CSV table of C-alpha atoms in Angstrom, one decimal:
chain,number,residue,atom,x,y,z
A,1263,UNK,CA,-158.2,-16.5,11.3
A,1264,UNK,CA,-160.1,-13.4,9.9
A,1265,UNK,CA,-158.6,-11.8,7.4
A,1266,UNK,CA,-156.2,-9.2,7.9
A,1267,UNK,CA,-155.1,-11.0,11.2
A,1268,UNK,CA,-151.9,-12.0,12.3
A,1269,UNK,CA,-151.9,-15.8,12.0
A,1270,UNK,CA,-150.3,-16.2,15.7
A,1271,UNK,CA,-152.3,-19.2,16.5
A,1272,UNK,CA,-154.5,-21.4,15.7
A,1273,UNK,CA,-157.6,-23.9,17.5
A,1274,UNK,CA,-156.7,-26.9,19.0
A,1275,UNK,CA,-156.2,-27.3,22.4
A,1276,UNK,CA,-154.3,-30.3,24.0
A,1277,UNK,CA,-155.3,-32.1,27.1
A,1278,UNK,CA,-153.0,-34.4,29.2
A,1279,UNK,CA,-154.2,-36.9,31.6
A,1280,UNK,CA,-152.8,-37.3,35.0
A,1281,UNK,CA,-151.1,-40.6,33.8
A,1282,UNK,CA,-149.2,-38.7,30.7
A,1283,UNK,CA,-147.8,-35.5,33.1
A,1284,UNK,CA,-146.5,-38.0,35.7
A,1285,UNK,CA,-145.1,-40.5,32.6
A,1286,UNK,CA,-143.1,-36.9,31.8
A,1287,UNK,CA,-142.4,-36.2,35.2
A,1288,UNK,CA,-140.4,-39.3,35.8
A,1289,UNK,CA,-138.4,-38.9,32.6
A,1290,UNK,CA,-137.4,-35.4,33.3
A,1291,UNK,CA,-133.6,-35.4,34.7
A,1292,UNK,CA,-132.7,-31.6,33.3
A,1293,UNK,CA,-131.3,-29.6,36.5
A,1294,UNK,CA,-131.3,-26.2,36.4
A,1295,UNK,CA,-128.9,-23.8,34.0
A,1296,UNK,CA,-127.4,-20.0,34.1
A,1297,UNK,CA,-127.0,-18.0,31.1
A,1298,UNK,CA,-126.0,-14.9,31.6
A,1299,UNK,CA,-124.3,-11.9,29.0
A,1300,UNK,CA,-121.0,-12.7,27.4
A,1301,UNK,CA,-118.1,-10.4,27.9
A,1302,UNK,CA,-118.0,-7.6,25.9
A,1303,UNK,CA,-117.4,-7.6,21.8
A,1304,UNK,CA,-115.9,-4.9,19.8
A,1305,UNK,CA,-118.6,-3.1,18.1
A,1306,UNK,CA,-119.4,-3.4,14.7
A,1307,UNK,CA,-120.1,-0.7,11.6
A,1308,UNK,CA,-124.0,-1.6,10.4
A,1309,UNK,CA,-122.0,-2.7,7.5
A,1310,UNK,CA,-118.9,-4.9,8.0
A,1311,UNK,CA,-119.3,-8.1,6.3
A,1312,UNK,CA,-116.9,-9.5,9.1
A,1313,UNK,CA,-119.8,-8.9,12.0
A,1314,UNK,CA,-121.2,-12.2,12.1
A,1315,UNK,CA,-118.2,-13.9,12.5
A,1316,UNK,CA,-117.3,-11.8,15.8
A,1317,UNK,CA,-120.8,-12.2,17.3
A,1318,UNK,CA,-121.5,-14.2,20.6
A,1319,UNK,CA,-124.4,-15.2,19.9
A,1320,UNK,CA,-125.5,-18.8,21.1
A,1321,UNK,CA,-127.9,-20.4,19.1
A,1322,UNK,CA,-129.8,-23.1,20.2
A,1323,UNK,CA,-130.3,-26.4,17.8
A,1324,UNK,CA,-133.0,-26.2,15.3
A,1325,UNK,CA,-133.1,-22.2,15.5
A,1326,UNK,CA,-133.1,-19.5,12.5
A,1327,UNK,CA,-131.6,-16.4,14.3
A,1328,UNK,CA,-131.2,-12.9,13.0
A,1329,UNK,CA,-129.6,-10.9,15.7
A,1330,UNK,CA,-128.5,-7.2,16.0
A,1331,UNK,CA,-128.1,-5.1,19.0
A,1332,UNK,CA,-127.3,-1.5,18.5
A,1333,UNK,CA,-125.2,0.9,21.4
A,1334,UNK,CA,-126.5,4.0,21.0
A,1335,UNK,CA,-124.1,4.7,23.5
A,1336,UNK,CA,-120.6,4.1,21.3
A,1337,UNK,CA,-123.2,4.4,18.1
A,1338,UNK,CA,-122.0,0.7,17.2
A,1339,UNK,CA,-123.5,-2.5,16.8
A,1340,UNK,CA,-122.5,-5.0,19.5
A,1341,UNK,CA,-124.1,-8.1,18.3
A,1342,UNK,CA,-124.4,-8.9,14.1
A,1343,UNK,CA,-125.8,-12.5,13.2
A,1344,UNK,CA,-127.6,-12.2,9.9
A,1345,UNK,CA,-128.8,-8.8,10.6
A,1346,UNK,CA,-129.8,-8.4,6.9
A,1347,UNK,CA,-132.1,-12.2,6.9
A,1348,UNK,CA,-135.4,-11.6,6.0
A,1349,UNK,CA,-137.9,-13.4,8.7
A,1350,UNK,CA,-142.2,-12.6,8.7
A,1351,UNK,CA,-142.7,-10.1,11.0
A,1352,UNK,CA,-145.5,-11.3,12.9
A,1353,UNK,CA,-146.5,-8.2,15.7
A,1354,UNK,CA,-143.4,-6.2,14.5
A,1355,UNK,CA,-144.8,-4.9,11.7
A,1356,UNK,CA,-147.3,-2.8,14.2
A,1357,UNK,CA,-144.6,-0.4,14.7
A,1358,UNK,CA,-144.5,0.7,11.4
A,1359,UNK,CA,-148.8,0.9,11.1
A,1360,UNK,CA,-148.0,3.3,14.3
A,1361,UNK,CA,-145.1,4.8,13.0
A,1362,UNK,CA,-147.3,5.4,9.5
A,1363,UNK,CA,-150.7,6.9,12.1
A,1364,UNK,CA,-148.5,10.0,13.6
A,1365,UNK,CA,-146.6,10.7,10.1
A,1366,UNK,CA,-148.3,13.9,8.7
A,1367,UNK,CA,-149.9,14.4,12.4
A,1368,UNK,CA,-149.3,17.5,14.1
A,1369,UNK,CA,-146.7,16.8,16.4
A,1370,UNK,CA,-147.9,19.4,18.9
A,1371,UNK,CA,-151.6,17.6,18.8
A,1372,UNK,CA,-153.0,15.6,21.5
A,1373,UNK,CA,-153.7,12.4,20.4
A,1374,UNK,CA,-157.6,11.7,20.5
A,1375,UNK,CA,-158.8,9.3,23.3
A,1376,UNK,CA,-160.7,7.5,20.2
A,1377,UNK,CA,-157.5,6.7,19.2
A,1378,UNK,CA,-155.5,5.7,22.3
A,1379,UNK,CA,-158.6,3.1,22.7
A,1380,UNK,CA,-157.0,1.2,20.0
A,1381,UNK,CA,-153.2,2.4,19.9
A,1382,UNK,CA,-152.1,1.9,23.3
A,1383,UNK,CA,-153.7,-1.7,23.3
A,1384,UNK,CA,-151.9,-2.1,20.1
A,1385,UNK,CA,-148.6,-1.6,21.2
A,1386,UNK,CA,-149.1,-2.7,25.2
A,1387,UNK,CA,-151.2,-6.1,24.6
A,1388,UNK,CA,-150.1,-6.4,20.9
A,1389,UNK,CA,-154.0,-6.2,20.0
A,1390,UNK,CA,-155.1,-7.5,16.8
A,1391,UNK,CA,-158.1,-6.2,15.8
A,1392,UNK,CA,-156.2,-2.9,16.2
A,1393,UNK,CA,-154.1,-3.9,13.9
A,1394,UNK,CA,-156.9,-5.4,11.5
A,1395,UNK,CA,-158.6,-2.0,11.4
A,1396,UNK,CA,-156.0,0.7,10.6
A,1397,UNK,CA,-154.2,-1.8,8.2
A,1398,UNK,CA,-157.9,-2.2,6.2
A,1399,UNK,CA,-159.1,1.9,6.4
A,1400,UNK,CA,-155.3,3.1,5.4
A,1401,UNK,CA,-154.2,1.3,2.3
A,1402,UNK,CA,-153.1,-2.1,3.4
A,1403,UNK,CA,-149.6,-3.0,1.8
A,1404,UNK,CA,-149.3,1.1,0.9
A,1405,UNK,CA,-148.7,1.3,4.6
A,1406,UNK,CA,-145.4,-0.8,4.4
A,1407,UNK,CA,-144.5,0.7,0.8
A,1408,UNK,CA,-144.9,4.5,3.0
A,1409,UNK,CA,-142.8,3.5,5.4
A,1410,UNK,CA,-140.0,1.8,3.7
A,1411,UNK,CA,-139.4,4.6,1.7
A,1412,UNK,CA,-139.9,7.2,4.8
A,1413,UNK,CA,-137.9,5.4,7.0
A,1414,UNK,CA,-134.9,4.0,4.5
A,1415,UNK,CA,-135.2,0.6,4.7
A,1416,UNK,CA,-133.5,-1.9,3.1
A,1417,UNK,CA,-135.1,-5.6,4.0
A,1418,UNK,CA,-138.3,-4.9,4.3
A,1419,UNK,CA,-140.3,-6.0,1.9
A,1420,UNK,CA,-145.0,-6.2,1.1
A,1421,UNK,CA,-146.6,-9.2,2.6
A,1422,UNK,CA,-147.0,-11.8,-0.7
A,1423,UNK,CA,-150.7,-11.9,0.3
A,1424,UNK,CA,-152.2,-8.2,0.9
A,1425,UNK,CA,-154.8,-9.6,3.5
A,1426,UNK,CA,-152.1,-10.7,6.2
A,1427,UNK,CA,-150.2,-7.8,7.3
A,1428,UNK,CA,-147.9,-10.2,9.8
A,1429,UNK,CA,-146.8,-11.6,6.6
A,1430,UNK,CA,-144.5,-7.9,6.3
A,1431,UNK,CA,-141.1,-9.5,5.6
A,1432,UNK,CA,-138.4,-7.7,7.8
A,1433,UNK,CA,-135.0,-8.3,9.1
A,1434,UNK,CA,-133.2,-7.3,12.4
A,1435,UNK,CA,-131.4,-4.3,10.9
A,1436,UNK,CA,-133.9,-3.1,9.7
A,1437,UNK,CA,-135.8,-3.3,12.4
A,1438,UNK,CA,-132.8,-1.3,14.9
A,1439,UNK,CA,-133.8,1.7,12.3
A,1440,UNK,CA,-137.2,2.1,13.0
A,1441,UNK,CA,-136.4,2.1,16.5
A,1442,UNK,CA,-133.3,4.9,16.1
A,1443,UNK,CA,-136.1,6.6,14.1
A,1444,UNK,CA,-138.0,6.2,17.5
A,1445,UNK,CA,-135.4,7.9,19.8
A,1446,UNK,CA,-133.9,9.8,17.7
A,1447,UNK,CA,-135.3,11.7,15.0
A,1448,UNK,CA,-139.6,11.5,15.8
A,1449,UNK,CA,-140.8,14.3,17.5
A,1450,UNK,CA,-140.5,14.4,20.8
A,1451,UNK,CA,-144.3,13.5,21.7
A,1452,UNK,CA,-144.1,10.3,19.4
A,1453,UNK,CA,-141.3,9.3,21.1
A,1454,UNK,CA,-142.8,9.3,24.1
A,1455,UNK,CA,-146.0,8.1,23.3
A,1456,UNK,CA,-144.7,5.0,21.7
A,1457,UNK,CA,-142.0,4.3,24.2
A,1458,UNK,CA,-143.8,5.0,27.2
A,1459,UNK,CA,-146.4,2.4,25.5
A,1460,UNK,CA,-143.8,-0.2,24.8
A,1461,UNK,CA,-142.6,0.0,28.6
A,1462,UNK,CA,-145.7,-0.6,30.0
A,1463,UNK,CA,-145.9,-4.1,27.5
A,1464,UNK,CA,-148.4,-6.3,29.5
A,1465,UNK,CA,-147.4,-9.7,30.4
A,1466,UNK,CA,-150.4,-11.3,29.0
A,1467,UNK,CA,-151.2,-10.4,25.5
A,1468,UNK,CA,-154.4,-9.3,24.1
A,1469,UNK,CA,-155.1,-13.2,22.9
A,1470,UNK,CA,-153.9,-14.7,26.1
A,1471,UNK,CA,-150.0,-15.2,25.2
A,1472,UNK,CA,-147.6,-14.6,27.7
A,1473,UNK,CA,-145.3,-12.3,25.4
A,1474,UNK,CA,-142.3,-11.5,28.4
A,1475,UNK,CA,-140.0,-13.4,26.8
A,1476,UNK,CA,-137.1,-12.7,25.2
A,1477,UNK,CA,-135.6,-8.8,26.2
A,1478,UNK,CA,-138.4,-8.9,28.6
A,1479,UNK,CA,-136.9,-12.1,30.3
A,1480,UNK,CA,-133.1,-12.2,29.8
A,1481,UNK,CA,-133.0,-8.0,31.7
A,1482,UNK,CA,-134.2,-6.2,34.4
A,1483,UNK,CA,-136.2,-3.0,33.8
A,1484,UNK,CA,-135.8,-0.7,32.5
A,1485,UNK,CA,-136.9,-2.1,29.1
A,1486,UNK,CA,-139.2,-1.7,26.5
A,1487,UNK,CA,-140.1,-4.4,23.4
A,1488,UNK,CA,-142.6,-4.8,20.8
A,1489,UNK,CA,-142.8,-8.8,20.8
A,1490,UNK,CA,-144.2,-11.0,17.6
A,1491,UNK,CA,-145.6,-15.0,17.4
A,1492,UNK,CA,-147.1,-16.5,14.8
A,1493,UNK,CA,-147.0,-20.3,14.5
A,1494,UNK,CA,-149.6,-23.1,13.8
A,1495,UNK,CA,-147.9,-25.4,16.4
A,1496,UNK,CA,-148.9,-22.7,19.0
A,1497,UNK,CA,-152.1,-24.2,19.5
A,1498,UNK,CA,-153.2,-22.1,22.6
A,1499,UNK,CA,-152.8,-18.8,24.9
A,1500,UNK,CA,-152.7,-19.9,28.9
A,1501,UNK,CA,-151.7,-16.4,30.3
A,1502,UNK,CA,-153.9,-15.3,32.8
A,1503,UNK,CA,-155.6,-16.2,36.1
A,1504,UNK,CA,-158.5,-18.0,34.6
A,1505,UNK,CA,-158.5,-22.2,33.6
A,1506,UNK,CA,-159.7,-21.8,30.3
A,1507,UNK,CA,-157.6,-20.8,27.5
A,1508,UNK,CA,-158.2,-18.9,23.7
A,1509,UNK,CA,-159.5,-20.8,20.7
A,1510,UNK,CA,-156.8,-19.7,18.5
A,1511,UNK,CA,-157.7,-18.8,14.9
A,1512,UNK,CA,-157.0,-20.7,11.9
A,1513,UNK,CA,-154.7,-19.4,9.3
A,1514,UNK,CA,-156.4,-19.1,5.5
A,1515,UNK,CA,-153.8,-17.7,3.2
A,1516,UNK,CA,-151.1,-19.8,0.5
A,1517,UNK,CA,-148.2,-20.4,2.4
A,1518,UNK,CA,-146.3,-21.3,-1.0
A,1519,UNK,CA,-146.9,-17.6,-2.6
A,1520,UNK,CA,-144.5,-15.9,0.1
A,1521,UNK,CA,-141.1,-14.9,-0.5
A,1522,UNK,CA,-140.7,-15.6,3.3
A,1523,UNK,CA,-141.0,-18.8,5.2
A,1524,UNK,CA,-145.2,-18.9,6.3
A,1525,UNK,CA,-144.9,-22.5,7.3
A,1526,UNK,CA,-142.4,-22.7,10.3
A,1527,UNK,CA,-142.9,-21.1,13.6
A,1528,UNK,CA,-141.8,-17.6,14.4
A,1529,UNK,CA,-140.8,-16.1,17.6
A,1530,UNK,CA,-139.7,-12.2,17.8
A,1531,UNK,CA,-138.2,-9.7,20.6
A,1532,UNK,CA,-137.5,-6.7,20.0
A,1533,UNK,CA,-137.1,-3.3,21.9
A,1534,UNK,CA,-134.8,-1.3,23.9
A,1535,UNK,CA,-132.8,-2.3,27.3
A,1536,UNK,CA,-131.4,0.1,29.7
A,1537,UNK,CA,-131.3,3.9,31.4
A,1538,UNK,CA,-132.1,6.2,28.7
A,1539,UNK,CA,-133.1,3.3,26.2
A,1540,UNK,CA,-129.3,2.6,25.5
A,1541,UNK,CA,-129.4,-0.5,23.7
A,1542,UNK,CA,-131.5,-1.3,20.7
A,1543,UNK,CA,-131.7,-5.1,20.0
A,1544,UNK,CA,-133.8,-7.2,17.5
A,1545,UNK,CA,-133.9,-10.5,17.5
A,1546,UNK,CA,-135.5,-12.3,15.2
A,1547,UNK,CA,-136.3,-16.7,15.5
A,1548,UNK,CA,-138.0,-19.1,13.2
A,1549,UNK,CA,-138.2,-22.4,14.9
A,1550,UNK,CA,-138.7,-26.1,13.6
A,1551,UNK,CA,-142.0,-27.1,12.7
A,1552,UNK,CA,-143.7,-28.6,15.0
A,1553,UNK,CA,-141.9,-26.5,18.2
A,1554,UNK,CA,-143.8,-25.8,20.8
A,1555,UNK,CA,-144.6,-21.8,22.1
A,1556,UNK,CA,-142.9,-23.1,25.4
A,1557,UNK,CA,-139.7,-23.8,23.8
A,1558,UNK,CA,-139.7,-21.9,21.9
A,1559,UNK,CA,-140.2,-18.9,24.9
A,1560,UNK,CA,-137.5,-21.0,26.6
A,1561,UNK,CA,-134.9,-20.9,23.2
A,1562,UNK,CA,-135.5,-17.2,22.5
A,1563,UNK,CA,-134.6,-16.7,25.8
A,1564,UNK,CA,-131.7,-18.7,26.6
A,1565,UNK,CA,-130.4,-16.8,22.7
A,1566,UNK,CA,-131.2,-13.2,24.6
A,1567,UNK,CA,-129.5,-14.0,27.6
A,1568,UNK,CA,-126.3,-14.5,26.0
A,1569,UNK,CA,-126.1,-11.1,24.1
A,1570,UNK,CA,-123.8,-8.8,24.6
A,1571,UNK,CA,-126.5,-5.7,25.7
A,1572,UNK,CA,-124.8,-2.4,27.2
A,1573,UNK,CA,-126.9,-1.3,29.8
A,1574,UNK,CA,-128.4,-4.8,30.9
A,1575,UNK,CA,-128.9,-6.3,33.9
A,1576,UNK,CA,-129.5,-10.0,33.9
A,1577,UNK,CA,-131.5,-11.1,37.3
A,1578,UNK,CA,-130.5,-13.0,39.7
A,1579,UNK,CA,-131.6,-16.6,40.2
A,1580,UNK,CA,-131.6,-19.7,38.5
A,1581,UNK,CA,-133.3,-21.3,35.1
A,1582,UNK,CA,-135.2,-24.9,35.2
A,1583,UNK,CA,-137.2,-26.3,33.2
A,1584,UNK,CA,-141.2,-26.9,34.0
A,1585,UNK,CA,-143.6,-30.1,33.0
A,1586,UNK,CA,-147.0,-30.4,32.5
A,1587,UNK,CA,-149.4,-27.1,31.0
A,1588,UNK,CA,-151.3,-24.5,32.3
A,1589,UNK,CA,-149.1,-24.5,35.4
A,1590,UNK,CA,-150.5,-22.1,38.1
A,1591,UNK,CA,-148.2,-19.2,39.3
A,1592,UNK,CA,-149.7,-17.9,42.6
A,1593,UNK,CA,-149.6,-15.1,44.6
A,1594,UNK,CA,-149.0,-17.4,47.5
A,1595,UNK,CA,-147.3,-20.9,48.2
A,1596,UNK,CA,-150.5,-22.6,48.4
A,1597,UNK,CA,-153.4,-23.9,46.4
A,1598,UNK,CA,-156.6,-21.5,46.5
A,1599,UNK,CA,-158.5,-18.5,44.5
A,1600,UNK,CA,-155.0,-16.8,44.2
A,1601,UNK,CA,-153.6,-17.6,40.5
A,1602,UNK,CA,-151.7,-14.4,38.7
A,1603,UNK,CA,-151.1,-16.3,35.8
A,1604,UNK,CA,-150.7,-20.1,34.1
A,1605,UNK,CA,-147.1,-20.7,32.1
A,1606,UNK,CA,-146.8,-21.8,28.2
A,1607,UNK,CA,-146.5,-25.7,28.6
A,1608,UNK,CA,-142.6,-26.7,29.3
A,1609,UNK,CA,-141.2,-23.4,29.4
A,1610,UNK,CA,-138.1,-22.7,31.5
A,1611,UNK,CA,-138.5,-20.1,34.6
A,1612,UNK,CA,-135.9,-18.2,36.8
A,1613,UNK,CA,-136.7,-19.5,40.5
A,1614,UNK,CA,-135.2,-16.9,42.9
A,1615,UNK,CA,-135.9,-18.9,45.9
A,1616,UNK,CA,-137.7,-21.5,47.5
A,1617,UNK,CA,-139.9,-22.2,50.2
A,1618,UNK,CA,-141.9,-24.8,52.0
A,1619,UNK,CA,-146.0,-24.2,51.5
A,1620,UNK,CA,-149.1,-26.3,51.0
A,1621,UNK,CA,-148.0,-29.8,50.3
A,1622,UNK,CA,-149.2,-31.1,46.4
A,1623,UNK,CA,-149.3,-34.8,45.2
A,1624,UNK,CA,-149.2,-35.9,41.7
A,1625,UNK,CA,-149.3,-39.2,42.3
A,1626,UNK,CA,-146.6,-41.1,43.4
A,1627,UNK,CA,-145.3,-37.9,44.0
A,1628,UNK,CA,-145.9,-35.1,47.0
A,1629,UNK,CA,-143.6,-32.2,47.7
A,1630,UNK,CA,-144.2,-29.2,49.8
A,1631,UNK,CA,-141.5,-27.3,48.3
A,1632,UNK,CA,-142.4,-24.4,46.1
A,1633,UNK,CA,-140.0,-22.0,44.0
A,1634,UNK,CA,-140.5,-18.1,43.4
A,1635,UNK,CA,-140.5,-16.9,39.9
A,1636,UNK,CA,-139.6,-13.3,40.2
A,1637,UNK,CA,-140.4,-12.1,36.6
A,1638,UNK,CA,-144.3,-13.2,37.3
A,1639,UNK,CA,-144.1,-12.2,41.4
A,1640,UNK,CA,-145.1,-15.6,42.4
A,1641,UNK,CA,-145.0,-19.2,43.5
A,1642,UNK,CA,-145.1,-22.8,40.9
A,1643,UNK,CA,-145.1,-25.9,43.2
A,1644,UNK,CA,-141.4,-27.6,43.0
A,1645,UNK,CA,-143.3,-30.6,41.9
A,1646,UNK,CA,-143.4,-29.2,38.4
A,1647,UNK,CA,-139.8,-27.8,38.3
A,1648,UNK,CA,-137.9,-30.4,36.2
A,1649,UNK,CA,-135.4,-31.7,39.0
A,1650,UNK,CA,-135.4,-35.2,40.9
A,1651,UNK,CA,-135.1,-33.6,44.4
A,1652,UNK,CA,-138.2,-31.8,46.3
A,1653,UNK,CA,-135.8,-29.1,47.7
A,1654,UNK,CA,-133.6,-27.9,44.2
A,1655,UNK,CA,-130.0,-27.8,45.6
A,1656,UNK,CA,-128.7,-24.4,44.4
A,1657,UNK,CA,-131.5,-22.0,45.1
A,1658,UNK,CA,-131.6,-19.9,48.2
A,1659,UNK,CA,-134.1,-20.0,50.7
A,1660,UNK,CA,-136.5,-17.4,50.3
């Protein structure tokens, strides 16, 4: 990557042969599973040392997690798991950049069009170019120093390499503090600008990564999200209708110099859930070396769906694994010029219903059933669902 850029991904697109895909399909025996929010837990105080023991969080094997869920209606935490543990922030630090931009501005003055042109893509699509420019032109690490002091953050620390804003250390509880400031203390115009843009988070980020994992996949709207991802094992972004993918960028920092782990892939989901932004949710996850984006996406989804999030409503349907890479989500159950986006390889998806459509063949298999994915608004062929039957046994007809 360029200096100051967040190390979201590295070059190295991996192509699968048809034979490898069929072999993988033959080995699939996974069945769908449903994950829904757990029963309500007693709210915990922010500094309650026993809070972690009362958590209902289900953490998948191989995942290190830091979680905090704050119910703004009751004024207490419903979930805390390692809330003060530091993770490299990836794009979550962009929230601090945006607040730094607004801090000394007249709250009554409109945001100039030139500034909207970079602020909105950074909040909605996690645009790195905008973050690079702001970081370079406004003091780099001094941005973090200012906001740590202004917001009273306890766990946020400067990146070991000042050229890499994504190496800033943050925690789940500090992230809750950031959102509480935006929602409860920031001038109304600042709150409206930030939250309205987070509510318009784009499925495809600026680097073609599908960023509607975690909160965005676990709950129906209304929600607002700011996501983060970084890892050498996330080699490409596949989101969008095009068949080509981004080349990715290479990291050029010395990871040994940092206080937080910079070698393992991370995936973070933060934001608010429910009417009136009732719950603030911060989920930070670190994964084993070599974890694919699709697996990390699936794991953070399972974890987030296990949370007690007041105001959150889980979408209906059945969760299933998928196989193959760049599986197309189509507007209709047929192959045509109708691709809406492409799935991260091996990701788990919510199937709302199924219907017959065009027959699809991956020799020696043929399938004319299609699964409707409500969170994508489109269909994939059931041939790519990790289940041995053509028609899924526990999914209704469309």
